[in-house]
Short mmCIF file of C-alpha atoms in Angstrom, two decimals:
data_model
loop_
_atom_site.label_atom_id
_atom_site.label_comp_id
_atom_site.label_asym_id
_atom_site.label_seq_id
_atom_site.Cartn_x
_atom_site.Cartn_y
_atom_site.Cartn_z
CA MET A 1 108.83 122.65 128.23
CA LYS A 2 106.52 120.28 126.56
CA ALA A 3 107.46 119.75 122.87
CA ILE A 4 106.80 117.76 119.62
CA LEU A 5 109.91 116.23 118.15
CA VAL A 6 109.78 116.12 114.29
CA LEU A 7 112.11 113.79 112.49
CA ASN A 8 112.98 113.27 108.76
CA ALA A 9 115.19 110.20 108.31
CA GLY A 10 117.39 109.49 105.36
CA SER A 11 120.01 106.81 104.65
CA SER A 12 122.85 108.91 106.10
CA SER A 13 121.15 111.72 107.86
CA LEU A 14 118.58 112.33 110.48
CA LYS A 15 116.94 115.86 110.33
CA PHE A 16 115.04 117.01 113.40
CA ALA A 17 113.00 119.91 114.69
CA LEU A 18 111.62 120.61 118.16
CA PHE A 19 108.37 122.54 118.50
CA SER A 20 107.27 123.85 121.95
CA LEU A 21 103.75 123.45 122.87
CA GLN A 22 103.75 126.42 125.30
CA PRO A 23 101.83 128.53 124.77
CA GLY A 24 100.31 126.71 121.78
CA LEU A 25 102.26 125.50 118.68
CA ALA A 26 104.16 127.94 116.61
CA ASP A 27 105.53 127.47 113.19
CA GLU A 28 108.98 128.42 114.25
CA ALA A 29 111.04 125.61 115.70
CA ALA A 30 112.57 126.07 119.15
CA LEU A 31 115.52 123.95 117.94
CA SER A 32 116.40 122.27 114.61
CA GLY A 33 119.26 120.56 112.89
CA GLN A 34 120.45 117.19 111.84
CA VAL A 35 122.79 114.28 112.51
CA GLU A 36 124.70 113.92 109.23
CA GLY A 37 127.21 111.33 108.27
CA ILE A 38 125.45 108.21 109.66
CA GLY A 39 127.49 105.27 108.61
CA ALA A 40 130.63 107.15 108.16
CA GLU A 41 131.57 109.92 110.62
CA PRO A 42 128.32 111.38 112.21
CA VAL A 43 128.06 114.91 113.48
CA LEU A 44 125.22 116.65 115.10
CA ALA A 45 124.56 120.18 113.92
CA ALA A 46 121.86 122.31 115.33
CA ARG A 47 120.49 125.88 115.65
CA ASP A 48 118.09 127.19 118.19
CA GLY A 49 115.25 129.90 117.70
CA GLU A 50 117.66 132.69 118.75
CA GLY A 51 120.29 131.76 116.17
CA ASN A 52 122.82 130.18 118.19
CA ARG A 53 124.61 127.14 116.44
CA TYR A 54 125.95 123.96 117.98
CA ARG A 55 128.12 121.32 116.35
CA GLU A 56 129.64 118.13 117.75
CA PRO A 57 130.92 114.71 116.70
CA LEU A 58 128.99 111.46 117.55
CA THR A 59 130.51 108.08 118.21
CA VAL A 60 128.62 105.19 116.60
CA THR A 61 130.03 101.85 117.34
CA SER A 62 127.43 99.39 115.36
CA THR A 63 127.85 98.22 111.87
CA SER A 64 123.92 97.78 111.48
CA ARG A 65 122.23 100.77 109.82
CA THR A 66 119.28 100.20 112.12
CA GLU A 67 121.49 100.21 115.27
CA GLN A 68 123.35 103.36 113.93
CA HIS A 69 119.97 105.20 113.63
CA ARG A 70 119.23 104.23 117.13
CA GLU A 71 122.71 105.23 118.48
CA ALA A 72 122.20 108.58 116.62
CA LEU A 73 118.88 109.10 118.17
CA THR A 74 120.18 108.15 121.61
CA HIS A 75 122.86 110.83 121.56
CA LEU A 76 120.32 113.27 120.15
CA PHE A 77 117.92 112.67 123.14
CA ARG A 78 120.84 113.10 125.52
CA TRP A 79 121.94 116.19 123.78
CA LEU A 80 118.37 117.66 123.76
CA SER A 81 118.09 117.07 127.55
CA ALA A 82 121.37 118.55 128.29
CA HIS A 83 120.50 121.67 126.21
CA ASN A 84 117.18 122.09 127.99
CA PRO A 85 116.84 120.11 131.28
CA ALA A 86 113.25 121.02 131.44
CA LEU A 87 112.39 119.42 128.16
CA GLU A 88 109.57 116.93 127.94
CA ILE A 89 109.00 115.46 124.47
CA VAL A 90 105.29 114.32 124.50
CA ALA A 91 105.11 113.04 120.99
CA ALA A 92 107.21 112.44 117.73
CA GLY A 93 105.95 113.23 114.15
CA HIS A 94 107.71 111.71 111.26
CA ARG A 95 107.84 112.41 107.53
CA ILE A 96 107.07 109.30 105.71
CA VAL A 97 107.58 109.52 101.89
CA HIS A 98 104.95 106.85 100.74
CA GLY A 99 101.45 106.32 102.10
CA GLY A 100 100.28 104.35 99.06
CA GLU A 101 96.56 104.37 97.99
CA ASN A 102 95.20 104.04 101.33
CA TYR A 103 96.78 106.68 103.56
CA SER A 104 95.46 110.05 102.69
CA GLU A 105 95.82 111.58 106.02
CA PRO A 106 98.31 111.34 109.06
CA LEU A 107 97.80 108.59 111.24
CA LEU A 108 98.89 107.21 114.65
CA LEU A 109 101.76 104.81 114.07
CA THR A 110 100.67 101.69 115.65
CA GLY A 111 102.10 98.18 115.01
CA PRO A 112 99.49 97.17 112.39
CA ALA A 113 100.01 100.54 110.48
CA LEU A 114 103.87 100.01 110.52
CA ARG A 115 103.24 96.60 108.94
CA GLN A 116 101.21 98.02 106.22
CA LEU A 117 103.69 100.86 105.59
CA GLN A 118 106.56 98.28 105.35
CA LYS A 119 104.66 96.73 102.40
CA LEU A 120 105.17 100.07 100.55
CA VAL A 121 108.95 99.78 100.71
CA PRO A 122 109.13 98.60 97.07
CA LEU A 123 107.24 101.84 95.97
CA ALA A 124 109.99 103.89 97.64
CA PRO A 125 113.01 101.76 98.36
CA LEU A 126 115.44 104.73 98.70
CA HIS A 127 113.31 106.56 101.33
CA GLN A 128 110.76 104.45 102.98
CA PRO A 129 113.05 102.09 104.83
CA HIS A 130 114.94 104.86 106.45
CA ASN A 131 111.65 106.69 107.57
CA LEU A 132 110.40 103.50 109.07
CA ARG A 133 113.76 102.79 110.90
CA ALA A 134 113.56 106.08 112.76
CA VAL A 135 110.01 105.16 113.86
CA GLN A 136 111.39 101.92 115.31
CA ALA A 137 114.32 103.57 116.83
CA VAL A 138 112.12 106.06 118.80
CA ALA A 139 109.73 103.15 119.83
CA ALA A 140 112.79 101.43 121.33
CA LEU A 141 114.20 104.39 123.19
CA MET A 142 110.86 106.26 124.12
CA PRO A 143 108.20 103.63 123.98
CA GLU A 144 105.99 105.77 126.12
CA ILE A 145 105.49 108.56 123.59
CA PRO A 146 103.02 108.38 120.73
CA GLN A 147 104.20 108.77 117.15
CA VAL A 148 102.45 110.16 114.14
CA GLY A 149 103.26 109.47 110.46
CA CYS A 150 102.81 112.11 107.93
CA PHE A 151 102.92 111.19 104.28
CA ASP A 152 104.36 113.02 101.33
CA THR A 153 101.83 111.43 99.04
CA ALA A 154 98.70 112.21 101.00
CA PHE A 155 98.12 115.82 99.55
CA HIS A 156 97.87 114.33 96.09
CA ARG A 157 95.04 111.71 96.81
CA THR A 158 92.48 114.40 95.61
CA GLN A 159 93.47 113.99 92.13
CA GLU A 160 90.97 112.40 89.92
CA PRO A 161 91.84 108.84 88.61
CA VAL A 162 92.89 109.92 85.10
CA ALA A 163 95.47 112.27 86.44
CA GLN A 164 97.02 109.34 88.39
CA ALA A 165 97.03 106.72 85.68
CA PHE A 166 99.61 105.46 83.37
CA ALA A 167 98.84 103.88 80.00
CA LEU A 168 99.91 100.43 81.18
CA PRO A 169 98.21 97.01 81.19
CA ARG A 170 95.41 96.93 83.72
CA ALA A 171 96.85 94.16 85.65
CA ILE A 172 100.06 96.20 86.32
CA SER A 173 98.09 99.37 87.26
CA ALA A 174 96.07 97.16 89.70
CA GLU A 175 99.23 96.44 91.47
CA GLY A 176 99.56 100.12 92.56
CA VAL A 177 101.94 101.28 89.60
CA LYS A 178 100.18 104.80 89.24
CA ARG A 179 101.06 108.50 89.65
CA TYR A 180 101.43 109.22 93.44
CA GLY A 181 103.11 112.61 93.58
CA PHE A 182 105.46 113.77 96.25
CA HIS A 183 106.49 116.89 98.28
CA GLY A 184 102.82 116.77 99.62
CA LEU A 185 103.73 118.27 102.99
CA SER A 186 105.29 121.23 101.48
CA TYR A 187 102.47 121.95 99.22
CA ASP A 188 100.03 121.42 102.03
CA TYR A 189 101.95 124.00 104.00
CA VAL A 190 102.12 126.62 101.29
CA ALA A 191 98.49 126.18 100.23
CA ARG A 192 97.39 127.03 103.64
CA GLN A 193 99.23 130.33 103.44
CA LEU A 194 97.79 131.27 99.91
CA PRO A 195 94.50 132.84 100.97
CA ASP A 196 96.44 135.46 102.79
CA VAL A 197 98.83 135.93 99.97
CA LEU A 198 96.67 135.66 97.00
CA GLY A 199 93.00 136.55 98.06
CA GLU A 200 90.47 135.07 95.85
CA ARG A 201 92.96 133.83 93.47
CA ALA A 202 93.88 131.16 95.92
CA GLN A 203 90.72 129.28 94.93
CA GLY A 204 91.54 129.42 91.33
CA GLY A 205 94.18 127.72 89.32
CA VAL A 206 97.56 127.90 91.23
CA VAL A 207 100.74 126.25 90.27
CA ILE A 208 103.35 125.77 93.12
CA ALA A 209 106.93 125.20 92.17
CA HIS A 210 108.81 123.49 94.92
CA LEU A 211 112.37 123.97 93.83
CA GLY A 212 115.40 122.57 95.62
CA ASN A 213 117.74 119.72 95.35
CA GLY A 214 114.56 117.84 94.71
CA ALA A 215 112.15 119.68 92.54
CA SER A 216 108.62 119.35 91.52
CA MET A 217 105.53 121.36 90.64
CA CYS A 218 101.81 120.94 91.56
CA ALA A 219 98.66 122.31 90.07
CA LEU A 220 95.88 123.23 92.49
CA ARG A 221 92.30 124.14 92.08
CA GLU A 222 90.30 125.38 95.06
CA GLY A 223 93.37 124.66 97.17
CA ARG A 224 93.40 120.97 96.20
CA SER A 225 96.00 118.90 94.16
CA VAL A 226 94.81 118.33 90.71
CA ALA A 227 98.10 117.23 88.98
CA SER A 228 101.72 116.97 89.82
CA THR A 229 105.08 116.59 87.91
CA MET A 230 106.33 113.66 90.17
CA GLY A 231 104.62 110.44 89.56
CA PHE A 232 105.30 106.88 90.59
CA THR A 233 108.76 107.83 92.04
CA ALA A 234 110.40 111.04 93.12
CA VAL A 235 112.55 111.05 89.89
CA GLU A 236 109.88 112.18 87.42
CA GLY A 237 109.14 115.51 86.14
CA LEU A 238 111.56 118.45 86.72
CA MET A 239 115.31 118.29 86.36
CA MET A 240 116.79 118.31 89.77
CA GLY A 241 120.11 118.61 91.64
CA THR A 242 121.28 115.11 90.70
CA ARG A 243 118.08 113.47 89.31
CA THR A 244 117.26 113.37 85.72
CA GLY A 245 113.52 114.22 85.92
CA SER A 246 111.37 112.89 83.11
CA LEU A 247 113.30 110.67 80.82
CA ASP A 248 112.36 108.74 77.51
CA PRO A 249 112.19 105.13 78.90
CA GLY A 250 113.84 104.31 75.44
CA VAL A 251 117.11 105.85 76.71
CA LEU A 252 117.09 103.36 79.59
CA LEU A 253 116.56 100.36 77.15
CA TYR A 254 119.37 101.80 74.84
CA LEU A 255 121.84 102.05 77.75
CA MET A 256 121.12 98.55 78.88
CA GLU A 257 121.51 97.05 75.43
CA GLN A 258 124.30 99.29 74.11
CA LYS A 259 126.16 100.13 77.20
CA GLY A 260 125.63 97.01 79.39
CA MET A 261 124.17 99.00 82.25
CA ASP A 262 122.59 97.10 85.07
CA LEU A 263 119.96 98.08 87.66
CA GLN A 264 122.52 99.66 89.97
CA ALA A 265 124.20 101.59 87.32
CA LEU A 266 120.91 102.92 86.11
CA THR A 267 119.88 103.79 89.55
CA ASN A 268 122.90 105.82 90.17
CA LEU A 269 122.46 107.57 86.79
CA LEU A 270 118.84 108.54 87.48
CA TYR A 271 119.26 109.61 91.04
CA LYS A 272 122.81 110.65 91.71
CA GLU A 273 124.80 111.57 88.56
CA SER A 274 122.46 113.71 86.54
CA GLY A 275 120.51 116.79 86.84
CA LEU A 276 122.37 120.05 87.46
CA LEU A 277 125.37 118.07 88.39
CA GLY A 278 125.36 115.89 85.35
CA VAL A 279 124.64 118.59 82.84
CA SER A 280 127.16 121.10 84.21
CA GLY A 281 129.78 118.72 85.24
CA ILE A 282 130.40 121.06 88.05
CA SER A 283 127.96 121.15 90.80
CA GLN A 284 124.39 120.34 91.89
CA ASP A 285 124.29 123.67 93.81
CA MET A 286 122.38 126.18 92.08
CA ARG A 287 124.22 129.01 93.81
CA THR A 288 127.57 127.67 92.52
CA LEU A 289 126.23 127.36 88.93
CA ILE A 290 124.69 130.93 88.85
CA ALA A 291 128.05 132.23 90.21
CA SER A 292 130.03 130.35 87.64
CA ASP A 293 131.05 132.02 84.12
CA LYS A 294 131.44 128.56 82.61
CA PRO A 295 129.11 127.92 79.69
CA GLU A 296 128.29 124.41 80.99
CA ALA A 297 126.94 126.01 84.10
CA ALA A 298 124.69 128.44 82.04
CA GLU A 299 123.41 125.59 80.09
CA ALA A 300 122.41 123.56 83.20
CA VAL A 301 120.55 126.62 84.59
CA ASP A 302 118.94 127.34 81.28
CA LEU A 303 117.59 123.85 81.12
CA PHE A 304 116.40 123.78 84.65
CA CYS A 305 114.36 127.01 83.95
CA TYR A 306 113.09 125.65 80.52
CA ARG A 307 111.76 122.39 82.18
CA ILE A 308 109.77 124.46 84.75
CA ALA A 309 108.38 126.72 82.16
CA ARG A 310 107.29 123.87 79.94
CA GLU A 311 105.85 121.93 82.92
CA LEU A 312 103.86 125.04 83.84
CA GLY A 313 102.11 124.93 80.43
CA SER A 314 101.00 121.23 81.15
CA LEU A 315 99.85 122.13 84.68
CA ALA A 316 97.89 125.12 83.40
CA ALA A 317 95.94 122.72 81.16
CA ALA A 318 95.29 120.36 84.17
CA ALA A 319 94.21 123.23 86.61
CA GLY A 320 91.86 124.88 83.81
CA GLY A 321 94.20 128.04 83.69
CA VAL A 322 96.60 129.68 85.87
CA ASP A 323 95.74 132.51 88.33
CA ALA A 324 98.94 132.41 90.16
CA LEU A 325 102.45 131.01 90.12
CA VAL A 326 104.03 130.31 93.56
CA PHE A 327 107.75 129.71 94.13
CA THR A 328 109.00 127.75 97.34
CA GLY A 329 111.97 125.48 98.29
CA GLY A 330 115.64 126.41 98.64
CA ILE A 331 115.93 127.60 95.03
CA GLY A 332 112.40 128.91 94.71
CA GLU A 333 112.67 131.20 97.66
CA HIS A 334 116.27 132.36 97.13
CA ALA A 335 117.31 132.27 93.40
CA VAL A 336 116.33 135.58 91.86
CA GLU A 337 117.78 134.66 88.51
CA VAL A 338 115.72 131.30 88.20
CA ARG A 339 112.54 133.20 88.94
CA GLU A 340 113.40 135.84 86.35
CA ARG A 341 114.29 133.19 83.83
CA VAL A 342 111.20 131.22 84.21
CA ALA A 343 109.01 134.30 84.06
CA ALA A 344 110.65 135.40 80.80
CA ARG A 345 109.51 132.22 79.30
CA CYS A 346 105.92 132.50 80.54
CA GLY A 347 104.95 135.74 78.79
CA TRP A 348 102.36 133.93 76.76
CA LEU A 349 100.42 133.55 80.02
CA GLY A 350 100.42 137.46 80.60
CA LEU A 351 102.74 136.85 83.33
CA LYS A 352 105.12 139.76 84.22
CA LEU A 353 107.58 140.22 87.05
CA ASP A 354 108.32 143.29 89.14
CA ALA A 355 112.12 143.20 88.92
CA ALA A 356 112.73 145.19 92.00
CA ALA A 357 110.34 143.13 94.08
CA ASN A 358 111.94 139.89 92.72
CA ALA A 359 115.41 141.15 93.45
CA ALA A 360 114.20 141.93 97.05
CA GLY A 361 112.62 138.51 97.65
CA ALA A 362 109.24 140.24 98.30
CA LEU A 363 106.09 137.98 99.02
CA ARG A 364 104.39 139.19 95.86
CA ILE A 365 106.70 139.79 92.84
CA ASP A 366 104.22 140.20 89.98
CA ALA A 367 104.10 143.55 88.11
CA PRO A 368 100.86 145.64 88.34
CA ASP A 369 99.72 144.76 84.92
CA SER A 370 100.52 140.97 85.11
CA LYS A 371 97.65 138.74 84.46
CA VAL A 372 99.01 136.10 86.67
CA ALA A 373 99.83 136.80 90.28
CA VAL A 374 103.36 135.65 91.27
CA ALA A 375 104.43 135.00 94.89
CA VAL A 376 107.47 133.65 96.94
CA VAL A 377 106.13 131.66 99.85
CA PRO A 378 108.60 130.05 102.18
CA THR A 379 107.74 126.31 103.06
CA ASN A 380 108.04 124.63 106.37
CA GLU A 381 107.41 120.91 106.11
CA GLU A 382 108.43 120.39 109.71
CA ALA A 383 105.93 122.77 111.06
CA MET A 384 103.28 121.08 108.92
CA ILE A 385 104.22 117.69 110.51
CA ALA A 386 104.22 119.10 114.02
CA ARG A 387 100.84 120.61 113.29
CA TYR A 388 99.44 117.33 112.05
CA THR A 389 100.88 115.46 115.13
CA VAL A 390 99.05 117.73 117.46
CA GLU A 391 95.77 117.39 115.43
CA VAL A 392 95.94 113.63 115.45
CA LEU A 393 96.76 113.18 119.07
CA GLY A 394 94.40 116.01 120.18
CA LEU A 395 97.13 117.77 122.16
#
């Protein structure tokens, strides 16, 4: 079986998916899973296209994080070969969070390209190093296969300059401090499904809400990104699982001055201690909060939905109106109550849900008399990466 290996590497995890090229590339992965617990007690967990599940511990001996990723990949390659002896990996596609100003399309990851991407680490220090580490590990283990980088920022490079600018001194902006936007691979995949889901409305003003542990929204016009809630980093915009979302910068100055919080403390606050977890004090998992009868849980869910509805108003202005609202991501696809609460705050748009369709998780969930189409479209970032890899390499 000839296949594309898709990798999404984090600091302590390595998500993977295997897409068969025979016959042709399908959106459904033949095998997917992750190596989790890198740096502690790594475990490989996987599921094949028939629903069979696999789980086994890994032994990692190195203390270097680069070597740990390489050991995890070595184990993964061996496991994949044992699972399917006829497997032939012909290329690898990677999710790379930041492409900066220059990379608006996927590209073949050569030495010069990797050196340029390494320079972008300061723009995404929590993600970029791990993404590139996986590329280096594959190159060391399977130097004969080509690798393609697919960027989470690329989809948003169609935004006009005014949508990307901060009101900062020009010298700072010239150094690349601007709004980049993220979750682009998800938005790209969903946008390609919209003509079949929305018909002519897909070319109008569309807002996609990618709601998960990381959450953002994107406004589209004629299928192209015109504005997004995430900006210079993946912490701006919506409240998330453990991230604050947009926050008055004065709050950070206050915490530095009055609480003596340093860079590491503020980083932990912004990325790991806030959001649904911080507000509820219970969990970052939306399912847990919706099932809870504690008022703190209800407050967290309500704030999450309020922020989505408020950002929708902003994105409606950027898109010149809203013809459709599309939910995607783990929460967007599965949390019936979140969709219901968001819609209840958007009646001013003429948006109405069909309660039965929403409860059933139908593809279209707008009521017949709704002025705004509402849809639930599952995303598939891995399939998007596989598709790009095939296109770049001409496979």
